[in-house]
CSV table of C-alpha atoms in Angstrom, one decimal:
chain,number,residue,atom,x,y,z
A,711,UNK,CA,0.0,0.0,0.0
A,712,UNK,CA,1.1,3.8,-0.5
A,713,UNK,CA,0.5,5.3,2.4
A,714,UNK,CA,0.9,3.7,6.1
A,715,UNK,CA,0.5,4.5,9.7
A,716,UNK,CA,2.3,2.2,12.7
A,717,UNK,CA,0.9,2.3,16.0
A,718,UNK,CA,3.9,4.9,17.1
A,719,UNK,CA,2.8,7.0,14.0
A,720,UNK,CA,-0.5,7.2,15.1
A,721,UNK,CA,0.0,8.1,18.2
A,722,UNK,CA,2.3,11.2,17.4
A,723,UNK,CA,-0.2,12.4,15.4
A,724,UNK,CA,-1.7,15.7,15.8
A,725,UNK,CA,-5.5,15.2,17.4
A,726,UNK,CA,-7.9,16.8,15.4
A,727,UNK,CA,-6.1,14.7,12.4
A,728,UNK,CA,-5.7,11.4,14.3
A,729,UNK,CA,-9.4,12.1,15.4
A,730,UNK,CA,-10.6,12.5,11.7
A,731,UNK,CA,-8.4,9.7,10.2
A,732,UNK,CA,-9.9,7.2,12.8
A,733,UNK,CA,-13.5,8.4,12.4
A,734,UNK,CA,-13.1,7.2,8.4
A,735,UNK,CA,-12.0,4.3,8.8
A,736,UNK,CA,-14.8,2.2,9.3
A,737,UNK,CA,-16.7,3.2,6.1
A,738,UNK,CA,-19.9,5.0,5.3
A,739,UNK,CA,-22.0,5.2,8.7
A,740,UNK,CA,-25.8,5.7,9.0
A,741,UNK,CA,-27.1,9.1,9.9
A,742,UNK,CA,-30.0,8.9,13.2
A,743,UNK,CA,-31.4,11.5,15.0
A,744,UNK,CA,-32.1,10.1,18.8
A,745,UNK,CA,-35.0,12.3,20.0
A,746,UNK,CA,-35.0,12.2,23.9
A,747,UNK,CA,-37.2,13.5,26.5
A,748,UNK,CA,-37.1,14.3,30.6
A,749,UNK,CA,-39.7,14.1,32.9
A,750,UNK,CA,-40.1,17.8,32.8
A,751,UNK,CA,-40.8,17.8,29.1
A,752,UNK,CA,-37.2,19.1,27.6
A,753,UNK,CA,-36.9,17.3,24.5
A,754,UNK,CA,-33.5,16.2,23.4
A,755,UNK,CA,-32.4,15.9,19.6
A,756,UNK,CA,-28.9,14.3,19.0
A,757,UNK,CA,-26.9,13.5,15.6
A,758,UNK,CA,-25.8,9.6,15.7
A,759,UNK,CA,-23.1,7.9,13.1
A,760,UNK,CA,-23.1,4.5,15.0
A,761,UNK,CA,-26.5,3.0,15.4
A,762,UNK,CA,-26.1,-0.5,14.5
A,763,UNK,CA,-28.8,-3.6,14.1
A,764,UNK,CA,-28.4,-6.0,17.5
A,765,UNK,CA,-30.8,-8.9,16.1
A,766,UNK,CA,-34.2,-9.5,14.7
A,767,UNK,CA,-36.0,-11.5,17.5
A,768,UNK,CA,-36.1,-10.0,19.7
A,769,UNK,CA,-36.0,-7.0,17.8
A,770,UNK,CA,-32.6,-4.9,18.6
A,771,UNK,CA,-30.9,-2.0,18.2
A,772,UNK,CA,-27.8,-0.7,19.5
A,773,UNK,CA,-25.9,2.8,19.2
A,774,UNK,CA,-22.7,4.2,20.9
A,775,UNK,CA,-22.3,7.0,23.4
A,776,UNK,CA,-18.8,9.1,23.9
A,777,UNK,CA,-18.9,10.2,27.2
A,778,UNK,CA,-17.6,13.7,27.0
A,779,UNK,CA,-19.6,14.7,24.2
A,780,UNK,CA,-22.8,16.8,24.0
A,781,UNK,CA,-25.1,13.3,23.7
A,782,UNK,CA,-24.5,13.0,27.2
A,783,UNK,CA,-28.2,15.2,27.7
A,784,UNK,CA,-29.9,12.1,25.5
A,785,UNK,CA,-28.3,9.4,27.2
A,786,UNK,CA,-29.5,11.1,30.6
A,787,UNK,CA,-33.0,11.2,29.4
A,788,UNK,CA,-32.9,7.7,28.1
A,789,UNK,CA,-31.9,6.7,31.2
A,790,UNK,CA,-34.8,8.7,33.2
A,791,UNK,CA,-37.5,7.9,31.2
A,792,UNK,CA,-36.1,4.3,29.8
A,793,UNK,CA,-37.0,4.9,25.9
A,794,UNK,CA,-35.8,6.8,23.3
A,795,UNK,CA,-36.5,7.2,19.3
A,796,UNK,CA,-34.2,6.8,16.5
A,797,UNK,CA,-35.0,8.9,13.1
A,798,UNK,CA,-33.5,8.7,10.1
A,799,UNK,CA,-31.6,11.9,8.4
A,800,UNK,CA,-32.6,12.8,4.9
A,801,UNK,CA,-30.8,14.7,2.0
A,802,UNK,CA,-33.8,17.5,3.1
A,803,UNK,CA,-33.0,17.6,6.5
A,804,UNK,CA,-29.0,16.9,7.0
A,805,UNK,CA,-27.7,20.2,7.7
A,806,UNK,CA,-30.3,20.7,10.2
A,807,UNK,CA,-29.4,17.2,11.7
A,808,UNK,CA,-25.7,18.2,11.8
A,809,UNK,CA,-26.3,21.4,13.4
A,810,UNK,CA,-28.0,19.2,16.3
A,811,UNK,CA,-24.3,18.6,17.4
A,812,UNK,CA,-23.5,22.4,19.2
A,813,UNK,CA,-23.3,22.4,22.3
A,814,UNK,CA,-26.8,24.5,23.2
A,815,UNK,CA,-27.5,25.2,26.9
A,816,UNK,CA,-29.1,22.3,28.8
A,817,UNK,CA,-32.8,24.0,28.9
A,818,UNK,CA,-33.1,24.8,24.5
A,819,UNK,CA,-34.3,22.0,22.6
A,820,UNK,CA,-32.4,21.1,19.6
A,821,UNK,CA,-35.9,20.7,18.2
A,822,UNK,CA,-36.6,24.3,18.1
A,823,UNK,CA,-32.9,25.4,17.1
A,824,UNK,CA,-32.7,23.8,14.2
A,825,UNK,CA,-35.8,23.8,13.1
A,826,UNK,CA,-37.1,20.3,13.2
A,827,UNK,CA,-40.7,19.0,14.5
A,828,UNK,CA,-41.5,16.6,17.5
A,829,UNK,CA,-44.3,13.9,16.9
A,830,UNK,CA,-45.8,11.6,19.7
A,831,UNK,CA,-46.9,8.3,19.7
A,832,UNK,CA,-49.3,6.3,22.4
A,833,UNK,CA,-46.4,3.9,22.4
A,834,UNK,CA,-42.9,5.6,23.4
A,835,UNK,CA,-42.8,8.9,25.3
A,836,UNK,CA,-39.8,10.0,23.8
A,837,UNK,CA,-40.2,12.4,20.5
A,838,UNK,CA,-40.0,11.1,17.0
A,839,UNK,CA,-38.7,13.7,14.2
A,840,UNK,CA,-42.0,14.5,12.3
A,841,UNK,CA,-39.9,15.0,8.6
A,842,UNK,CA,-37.7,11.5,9.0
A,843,UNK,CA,-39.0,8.9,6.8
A,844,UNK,CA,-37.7,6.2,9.4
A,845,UNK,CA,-38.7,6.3,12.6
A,846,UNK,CA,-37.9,3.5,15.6
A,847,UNK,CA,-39.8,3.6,19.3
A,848,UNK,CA,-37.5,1.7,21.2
A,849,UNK,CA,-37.5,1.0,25.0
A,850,UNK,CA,-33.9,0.8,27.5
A,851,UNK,CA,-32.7,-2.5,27.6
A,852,UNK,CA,-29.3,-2.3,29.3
A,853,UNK,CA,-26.2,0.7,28.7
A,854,UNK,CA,-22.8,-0.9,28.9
A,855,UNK,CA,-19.7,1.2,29.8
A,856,UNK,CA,-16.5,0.0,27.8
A,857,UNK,CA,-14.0,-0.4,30.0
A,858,UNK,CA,-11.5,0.7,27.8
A,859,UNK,CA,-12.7,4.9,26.7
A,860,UNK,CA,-15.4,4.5,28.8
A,861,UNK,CA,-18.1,5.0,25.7
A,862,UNK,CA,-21.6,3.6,26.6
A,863,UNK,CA,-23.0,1.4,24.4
A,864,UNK,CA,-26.7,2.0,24.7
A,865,UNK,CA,-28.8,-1.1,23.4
A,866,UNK,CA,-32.8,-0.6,23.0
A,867,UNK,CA,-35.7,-2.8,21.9
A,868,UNK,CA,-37.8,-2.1,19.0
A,869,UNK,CA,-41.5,-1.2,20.3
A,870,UNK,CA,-42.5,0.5,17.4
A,871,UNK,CA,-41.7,1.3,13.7
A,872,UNK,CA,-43.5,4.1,11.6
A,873,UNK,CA,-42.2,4.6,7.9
A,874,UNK,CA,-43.1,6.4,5.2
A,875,UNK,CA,-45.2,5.4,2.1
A,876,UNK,CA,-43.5,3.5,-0.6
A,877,UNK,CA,-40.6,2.4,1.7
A,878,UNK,CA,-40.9,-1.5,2.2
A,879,UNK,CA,-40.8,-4.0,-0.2
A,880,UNK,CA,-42.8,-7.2,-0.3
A,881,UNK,CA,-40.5,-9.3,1.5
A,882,UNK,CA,-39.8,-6.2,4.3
A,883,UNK,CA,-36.3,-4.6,3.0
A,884,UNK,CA,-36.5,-0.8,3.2
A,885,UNK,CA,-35.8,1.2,-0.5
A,886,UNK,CA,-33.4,3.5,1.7
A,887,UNK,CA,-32.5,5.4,-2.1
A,888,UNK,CA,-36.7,6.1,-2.3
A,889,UNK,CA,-36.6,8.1,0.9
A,890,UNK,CA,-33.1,10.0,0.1
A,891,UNK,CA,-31.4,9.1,3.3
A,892,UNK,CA,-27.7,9.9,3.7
A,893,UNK,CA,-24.9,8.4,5.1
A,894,UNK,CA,-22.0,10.0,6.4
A,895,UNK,CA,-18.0,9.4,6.6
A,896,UNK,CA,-15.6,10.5,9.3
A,897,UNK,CA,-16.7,13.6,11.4
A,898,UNK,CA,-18.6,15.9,8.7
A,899,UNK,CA,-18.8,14.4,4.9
A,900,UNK,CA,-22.5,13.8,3.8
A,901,UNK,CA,-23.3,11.5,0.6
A,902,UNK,CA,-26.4,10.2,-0.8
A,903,UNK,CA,-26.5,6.8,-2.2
A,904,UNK,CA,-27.0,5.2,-5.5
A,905,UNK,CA,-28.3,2.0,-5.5
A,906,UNK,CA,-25.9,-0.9,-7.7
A,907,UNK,CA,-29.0,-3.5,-6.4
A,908,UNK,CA,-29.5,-6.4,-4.4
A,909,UNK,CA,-27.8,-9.2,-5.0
A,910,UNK,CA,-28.7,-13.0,-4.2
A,911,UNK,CA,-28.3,-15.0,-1.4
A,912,UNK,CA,-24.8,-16.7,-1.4
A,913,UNK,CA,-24.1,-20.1,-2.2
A,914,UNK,CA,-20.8,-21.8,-2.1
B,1326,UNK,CA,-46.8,8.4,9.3
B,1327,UNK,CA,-48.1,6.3,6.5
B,1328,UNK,CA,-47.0,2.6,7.8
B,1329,UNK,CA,-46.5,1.3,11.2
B,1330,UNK,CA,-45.6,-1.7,13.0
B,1331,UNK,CA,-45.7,-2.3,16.7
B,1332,UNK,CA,-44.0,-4.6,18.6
B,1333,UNK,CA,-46.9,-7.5,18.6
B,1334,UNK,CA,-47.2,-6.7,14.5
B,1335,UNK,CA,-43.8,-7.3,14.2
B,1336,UNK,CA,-43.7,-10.5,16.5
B,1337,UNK,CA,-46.3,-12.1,14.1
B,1338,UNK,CA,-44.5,-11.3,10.8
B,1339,UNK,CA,-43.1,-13.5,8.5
B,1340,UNK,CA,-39.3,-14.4,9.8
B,1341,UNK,CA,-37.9,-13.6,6.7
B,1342,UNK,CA,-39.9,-10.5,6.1
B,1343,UNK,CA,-39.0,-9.5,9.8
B,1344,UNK,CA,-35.4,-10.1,9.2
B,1345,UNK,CA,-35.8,-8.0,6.1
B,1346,UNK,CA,-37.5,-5.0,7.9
B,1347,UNK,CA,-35.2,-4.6,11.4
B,1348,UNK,CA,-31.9,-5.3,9.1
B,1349,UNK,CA,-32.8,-2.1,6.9
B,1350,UNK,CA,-33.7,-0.1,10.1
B,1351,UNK,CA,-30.8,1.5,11.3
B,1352,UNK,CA,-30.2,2.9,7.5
B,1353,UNK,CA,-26.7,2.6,5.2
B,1354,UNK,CA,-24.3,0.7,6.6
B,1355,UNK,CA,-20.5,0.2,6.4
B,1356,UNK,CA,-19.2,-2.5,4.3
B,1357,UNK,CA,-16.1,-4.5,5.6
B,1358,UNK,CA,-14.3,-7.4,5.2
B,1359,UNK,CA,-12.6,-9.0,8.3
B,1360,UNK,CA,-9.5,-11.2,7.8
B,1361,UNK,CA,-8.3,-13.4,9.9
B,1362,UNK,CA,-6.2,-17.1,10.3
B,1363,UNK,CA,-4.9,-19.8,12.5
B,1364,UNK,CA,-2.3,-21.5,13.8
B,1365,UNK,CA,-2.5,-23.9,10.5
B,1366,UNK,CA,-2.6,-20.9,8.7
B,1367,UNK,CA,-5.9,-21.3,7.6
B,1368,UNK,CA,-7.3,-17.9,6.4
B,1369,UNK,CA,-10.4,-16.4,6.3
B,1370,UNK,CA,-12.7,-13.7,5.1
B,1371,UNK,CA,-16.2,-13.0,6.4
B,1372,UNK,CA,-18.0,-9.6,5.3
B,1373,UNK,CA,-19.0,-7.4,8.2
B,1374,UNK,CA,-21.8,-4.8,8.2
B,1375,UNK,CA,-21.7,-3.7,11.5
B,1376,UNK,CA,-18.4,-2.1,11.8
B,1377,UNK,CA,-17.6,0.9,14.5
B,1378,UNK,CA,-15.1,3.6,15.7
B,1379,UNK,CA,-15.2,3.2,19.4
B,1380,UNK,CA,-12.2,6.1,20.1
B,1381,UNK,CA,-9.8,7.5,18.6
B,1382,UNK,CA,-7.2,7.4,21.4
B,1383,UNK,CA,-6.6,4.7,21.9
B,1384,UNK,CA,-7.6,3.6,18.5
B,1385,UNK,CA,-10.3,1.1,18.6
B,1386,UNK,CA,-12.6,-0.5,16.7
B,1387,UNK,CA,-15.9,-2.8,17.3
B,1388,UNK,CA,-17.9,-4.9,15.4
B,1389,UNK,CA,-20.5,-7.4,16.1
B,1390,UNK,CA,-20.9,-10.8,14.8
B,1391,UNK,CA,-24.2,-12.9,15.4
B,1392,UNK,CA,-23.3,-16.2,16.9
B,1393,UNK,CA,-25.2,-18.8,14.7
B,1394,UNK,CA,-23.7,-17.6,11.3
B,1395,UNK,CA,-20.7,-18.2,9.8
B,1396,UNK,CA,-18.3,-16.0,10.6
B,1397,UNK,CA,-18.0,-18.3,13.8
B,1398,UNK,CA,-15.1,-19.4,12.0
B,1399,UNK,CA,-13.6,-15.7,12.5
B,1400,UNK,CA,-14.9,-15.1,15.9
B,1401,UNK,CA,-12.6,-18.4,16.4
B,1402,UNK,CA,-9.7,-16.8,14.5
B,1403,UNK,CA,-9.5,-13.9,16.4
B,1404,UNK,CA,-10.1,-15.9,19.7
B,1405,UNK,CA,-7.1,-18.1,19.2
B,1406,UNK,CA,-4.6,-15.7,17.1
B,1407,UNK,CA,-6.2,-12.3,18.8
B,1408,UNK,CA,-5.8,-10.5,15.8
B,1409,UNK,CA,-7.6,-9.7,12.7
B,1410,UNK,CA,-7.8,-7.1,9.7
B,1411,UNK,CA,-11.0,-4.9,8.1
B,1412,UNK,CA,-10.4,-3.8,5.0
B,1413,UNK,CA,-12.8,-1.3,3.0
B,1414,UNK,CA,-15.2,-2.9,-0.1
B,1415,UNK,CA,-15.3,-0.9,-3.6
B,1416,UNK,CA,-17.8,-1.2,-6.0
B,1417,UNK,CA,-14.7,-3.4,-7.8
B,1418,UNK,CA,-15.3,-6.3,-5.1
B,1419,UNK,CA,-18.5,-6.1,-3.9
B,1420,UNK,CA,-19.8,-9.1,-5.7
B,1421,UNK,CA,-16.9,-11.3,-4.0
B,1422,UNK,CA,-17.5,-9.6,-1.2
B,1423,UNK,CA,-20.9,-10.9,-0.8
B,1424,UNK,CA,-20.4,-14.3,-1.8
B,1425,UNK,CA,-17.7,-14.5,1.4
B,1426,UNK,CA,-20.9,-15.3,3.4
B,1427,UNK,CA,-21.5,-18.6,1.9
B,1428,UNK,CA,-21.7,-21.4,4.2
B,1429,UNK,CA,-18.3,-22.9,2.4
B,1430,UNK,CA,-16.2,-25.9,4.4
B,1431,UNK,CA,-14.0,-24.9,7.7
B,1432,UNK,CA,-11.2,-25.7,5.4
B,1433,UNK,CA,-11.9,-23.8,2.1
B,1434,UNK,CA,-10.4,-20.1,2.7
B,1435,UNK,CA,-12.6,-17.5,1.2
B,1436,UNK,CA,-10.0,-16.1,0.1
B,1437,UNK,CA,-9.6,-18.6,-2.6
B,1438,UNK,CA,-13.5,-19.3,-3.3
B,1439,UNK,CA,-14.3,-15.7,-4.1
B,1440,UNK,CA,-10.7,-14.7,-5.9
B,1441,UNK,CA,-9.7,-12.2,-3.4
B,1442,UNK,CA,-6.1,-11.6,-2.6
B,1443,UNK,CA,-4.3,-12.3,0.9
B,1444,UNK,CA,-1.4,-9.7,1.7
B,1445,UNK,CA,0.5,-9.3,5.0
B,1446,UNK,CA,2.8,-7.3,6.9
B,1447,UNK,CA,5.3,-7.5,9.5
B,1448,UNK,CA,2.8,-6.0,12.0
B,1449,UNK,CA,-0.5,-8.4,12.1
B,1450,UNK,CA,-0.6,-11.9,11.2
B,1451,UNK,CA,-4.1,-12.0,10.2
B,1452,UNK,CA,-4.4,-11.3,6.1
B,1453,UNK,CA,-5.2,-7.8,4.8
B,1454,UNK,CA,-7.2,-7.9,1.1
B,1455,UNK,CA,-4.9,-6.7,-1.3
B,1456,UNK,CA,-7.5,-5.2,-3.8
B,1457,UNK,CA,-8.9,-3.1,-0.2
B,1458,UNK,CA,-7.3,0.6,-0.4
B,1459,UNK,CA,-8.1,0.7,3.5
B,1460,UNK,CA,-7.0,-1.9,5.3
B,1461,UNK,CA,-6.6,-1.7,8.9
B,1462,UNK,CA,-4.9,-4.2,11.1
B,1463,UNK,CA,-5.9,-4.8,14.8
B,1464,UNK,CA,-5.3,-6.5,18.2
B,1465,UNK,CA,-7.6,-8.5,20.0
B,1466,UNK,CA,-8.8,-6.1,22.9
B,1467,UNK,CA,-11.7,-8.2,24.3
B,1468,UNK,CA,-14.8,-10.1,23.6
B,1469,UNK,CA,-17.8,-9.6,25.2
B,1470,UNK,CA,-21.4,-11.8,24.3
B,1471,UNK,CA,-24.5,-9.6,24.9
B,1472,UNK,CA,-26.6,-11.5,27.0
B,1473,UNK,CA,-30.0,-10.7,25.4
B,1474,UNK,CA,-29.2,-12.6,21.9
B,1475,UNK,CA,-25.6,-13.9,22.3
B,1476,UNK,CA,-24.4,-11.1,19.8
B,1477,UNK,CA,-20.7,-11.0,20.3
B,1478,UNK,CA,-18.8,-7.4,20.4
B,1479,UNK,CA,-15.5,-7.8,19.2
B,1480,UNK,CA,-13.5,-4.9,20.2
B,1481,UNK,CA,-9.8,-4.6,18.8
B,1482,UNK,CA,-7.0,-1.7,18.8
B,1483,UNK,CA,-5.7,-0.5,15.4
B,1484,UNK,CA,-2.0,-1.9,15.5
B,1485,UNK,CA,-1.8,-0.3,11.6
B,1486,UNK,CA,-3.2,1.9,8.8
B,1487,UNK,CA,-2.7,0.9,5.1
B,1488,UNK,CA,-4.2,3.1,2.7
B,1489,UNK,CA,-4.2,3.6,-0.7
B,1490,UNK,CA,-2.9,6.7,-2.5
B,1491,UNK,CA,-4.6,10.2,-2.8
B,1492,UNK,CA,-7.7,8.9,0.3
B,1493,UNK,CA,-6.2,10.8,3.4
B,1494,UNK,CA,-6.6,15.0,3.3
B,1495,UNK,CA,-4.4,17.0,5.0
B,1496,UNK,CA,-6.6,17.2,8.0
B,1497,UNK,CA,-6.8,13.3,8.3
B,1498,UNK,CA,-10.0,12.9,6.5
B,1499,UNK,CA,-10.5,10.0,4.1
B,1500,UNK,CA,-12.2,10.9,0.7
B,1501,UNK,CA,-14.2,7.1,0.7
B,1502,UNK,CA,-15.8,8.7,-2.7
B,1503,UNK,CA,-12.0,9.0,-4.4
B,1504,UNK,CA,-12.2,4.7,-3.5
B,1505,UNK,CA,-15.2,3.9,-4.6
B,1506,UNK,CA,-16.3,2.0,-1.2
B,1507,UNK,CA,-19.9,0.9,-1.1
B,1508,UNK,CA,-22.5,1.0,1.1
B,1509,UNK,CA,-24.9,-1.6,2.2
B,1510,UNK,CA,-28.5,-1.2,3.6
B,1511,UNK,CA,-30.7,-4.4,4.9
B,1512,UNK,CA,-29.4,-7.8,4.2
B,1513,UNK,CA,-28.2,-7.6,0.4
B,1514,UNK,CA,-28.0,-4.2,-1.3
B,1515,UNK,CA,-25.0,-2.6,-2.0
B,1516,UNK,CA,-24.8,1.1,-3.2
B,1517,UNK,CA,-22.2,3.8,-4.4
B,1518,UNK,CA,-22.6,7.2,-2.2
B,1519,UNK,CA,-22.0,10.4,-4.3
B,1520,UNK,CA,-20.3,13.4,-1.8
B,1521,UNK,CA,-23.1,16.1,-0.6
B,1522,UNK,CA,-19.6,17.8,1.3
B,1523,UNK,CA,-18.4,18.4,4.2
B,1524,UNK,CA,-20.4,20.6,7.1
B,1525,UNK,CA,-18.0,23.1,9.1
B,1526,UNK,CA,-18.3,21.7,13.0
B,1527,UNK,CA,-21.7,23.4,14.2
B,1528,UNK,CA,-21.9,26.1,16.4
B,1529,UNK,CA,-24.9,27.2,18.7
């Protein structure tokens, strides 16, 4: 390969390009909104690169938590009121979702800063984002602390899903392209997908 | 919202359908495939969609592999050698990479069946792809099994960066576009993003 990076390289590297070059590395990530809520009402709105799929039965989802980082308003509320909603971020609504990530005081909703809309369900208590075409109820199962960075790994269970027309297929796959959702690479870089297809089951 | 699902809707769908649904949920997803060997210096290559950054100092990277599939033969891999590479998928590979998740014999290395190329360095044992331009090689920090669905979290610290020429900007960013790396959403579609740009780092 052309360019390469040892361990000791790595760590003499300045931090804000270490930080960006590690943030990349993993690929394209999804791009969810967690909407959060207290027991006083303050909703919560938070920008989320690494929400993964845990398993389908039971149905689970899991996203990551740095600990010094502004999320640490949304993981509080998930923990108070044990449910939180994931939303997915469109090529309408990106900049607005990025924006989610200043640091605002503790009392302003990231709701009303960046101009997005809360929507309630019977089900979850916890605010869904009224223009995402995606949008996941889930209840607190368990948050994990890695030992190791101390990042909280926050793993919920799928109470309820609301999607957009014209999204699932007949055998339940989601035509992400239909809906324009983006995905994002290391800290800041947006893209929209084109679709190469599906391909078939493999056999050996 | 046009469609919805709760959770006693989706406990009565179709398995497959289900499977469908709650893998497209969490939206695109990073496409990776994870190298590893033995002591007989076996190889293998299983492709990953649920690839993380966990920090970026110390380096480390997750990812989480279901327990009754087959990269069971990885999960032993790293057990046993506690180390293993990820290297990036391009729309150039993404048909081979797929077809690593056929159920082929213990002793057939993927590597072989699919036509990919093993490469190594003096740094990890485990094989990098050669046709990857990221390929990132990692040691064995811990396991941990989720105790809801026996999902296993592989967590491992990035030992060494190999990239190819013209991906890493001056501030550390990697231009994934420049690559060609795909994307996957659900269980089986793979698509090329297209660069919406970077966002400056948002400010209240």
């Amino acid at each position: 390969m052309n360019t390469s990076f040892d361990r000791s390289q790595l760590d003499d590297m300045d931090k804000r390009r270490r930080t960006n070059l590690i943030n990349s590395l993993s690929g394209y990530k999804s791009a969810n909104l967690l909407g959060s809520i207290n027991a006083q009402q303050q909703t919560n709105l938070a920008l989320m690169s690494s929400v993964f799929h845990i398993g389908a039965n039971p149905p689970l989802m899991g996203c990551l938590l740095r600990p010094h980082t502004v999320p640490r308003h949304s993981l509080e509320n998930i923990v108070e009121m044990e449910c939180f909603t994931l939303n997915s971020v469109t090529k309408s609504i990106y900049k607005q979702a990025h924006q989610t990530s200043a640091r605002y005081a503790r009392d302003q909703s990231e709701f009303e800063a960046v101009g997005l809309t809360p929507e309630y369900s019977d089900v979850i208590r916890a605010p869904y984002v009224s223009q995402s075409p995606v949008q996941i109820g889930l209840s607190l199962v368990e948050t994990q602390i890695l030992a190791m960075n101390e990042t909280v790994l926050v793993i919920g269970e799928i109470k309820e899903i609301r999607l957009a027309d014209n999204l699932i297929a007949d055998d339940g796959h989601l035509t992400l392209g239909e809906a324009e959702l983006v995905t994002i690479s290391g800290l800041d870089e947006y893209h929209l997908p084109e679709s190469l297809g599906r391909l078939p089951y493999p056999k050996p």
